[in-house]
XYZ file of C-alpha atoms in Angstrom:
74
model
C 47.561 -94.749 42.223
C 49.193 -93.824 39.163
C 49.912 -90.269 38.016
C 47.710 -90.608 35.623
C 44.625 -91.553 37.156
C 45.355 -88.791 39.949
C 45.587 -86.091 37.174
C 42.604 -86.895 35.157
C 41.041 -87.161 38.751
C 42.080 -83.559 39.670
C 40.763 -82.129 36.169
C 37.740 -83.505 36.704
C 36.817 -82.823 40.055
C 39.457 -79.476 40.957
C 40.022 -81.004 44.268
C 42.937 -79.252 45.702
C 43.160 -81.966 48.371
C 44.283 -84.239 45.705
C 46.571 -81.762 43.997
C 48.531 -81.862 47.522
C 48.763 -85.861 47.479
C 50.335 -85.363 43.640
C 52.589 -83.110 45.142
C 53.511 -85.062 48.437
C 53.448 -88.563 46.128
C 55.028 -87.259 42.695
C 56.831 -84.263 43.672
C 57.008 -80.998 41.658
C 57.000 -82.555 38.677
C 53.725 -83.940 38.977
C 52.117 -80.582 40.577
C 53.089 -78.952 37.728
C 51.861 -81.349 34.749
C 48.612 -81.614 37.331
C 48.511 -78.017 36.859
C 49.126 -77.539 33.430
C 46.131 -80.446 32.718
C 43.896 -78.824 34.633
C 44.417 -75.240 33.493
C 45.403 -73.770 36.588
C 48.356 -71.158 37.295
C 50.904 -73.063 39.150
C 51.425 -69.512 41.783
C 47.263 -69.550 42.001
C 47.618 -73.070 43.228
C 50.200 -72.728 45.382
C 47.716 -70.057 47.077
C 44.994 -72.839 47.371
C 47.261 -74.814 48.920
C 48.772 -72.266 51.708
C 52.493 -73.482 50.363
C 53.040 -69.522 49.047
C 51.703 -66.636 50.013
C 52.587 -63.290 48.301
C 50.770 -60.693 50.476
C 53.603 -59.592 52.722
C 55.897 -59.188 50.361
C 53.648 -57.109 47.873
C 52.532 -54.866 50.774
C 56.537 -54.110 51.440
C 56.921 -53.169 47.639
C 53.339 -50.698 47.675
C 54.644 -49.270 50.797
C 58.161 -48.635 49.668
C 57.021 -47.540 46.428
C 53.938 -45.421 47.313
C 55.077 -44.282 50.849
C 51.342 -45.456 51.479
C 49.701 -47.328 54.606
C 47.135 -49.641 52.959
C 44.124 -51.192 54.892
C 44.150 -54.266 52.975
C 47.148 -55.959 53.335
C 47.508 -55.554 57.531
């Protein structure tokens, strides 16, 4: 399938199963004009996807910063 087709297909249906075959098929180049088409933040979809996740490293800042245990990031 061409790029294309697979990007109008993800704007249309927001299928992040499909975003991950433009990424496996076309590379990061392709994620990221799939991404831009659709409207999506490319960090927000690399959540979706489980390739990136932020958590850890934002609860090391809070407690380094703040000196605070939180509950909601472990």
């Amino acid at each position: 399938m061409f790029l294309r087709d697979m990007i109008s297909q993800f704007v249309k249906t927001s299928d992040f199963g499909l975003l991950r075959d433009i990424l496996k098929q076309h590379g990061r180049r392709g994620f990221n004009l799939a991404c831009r088409a659709a409207g999506i933040r490319r960090g927000e979809a690399h959540r979706r996807l489980r390739l990136y996740n932020d958590n850890g490293p934002i609860h090391e800042v809070a407690k380094a910063a703040c000196g605070l245990k939180t509950t909601n990031w472990g």
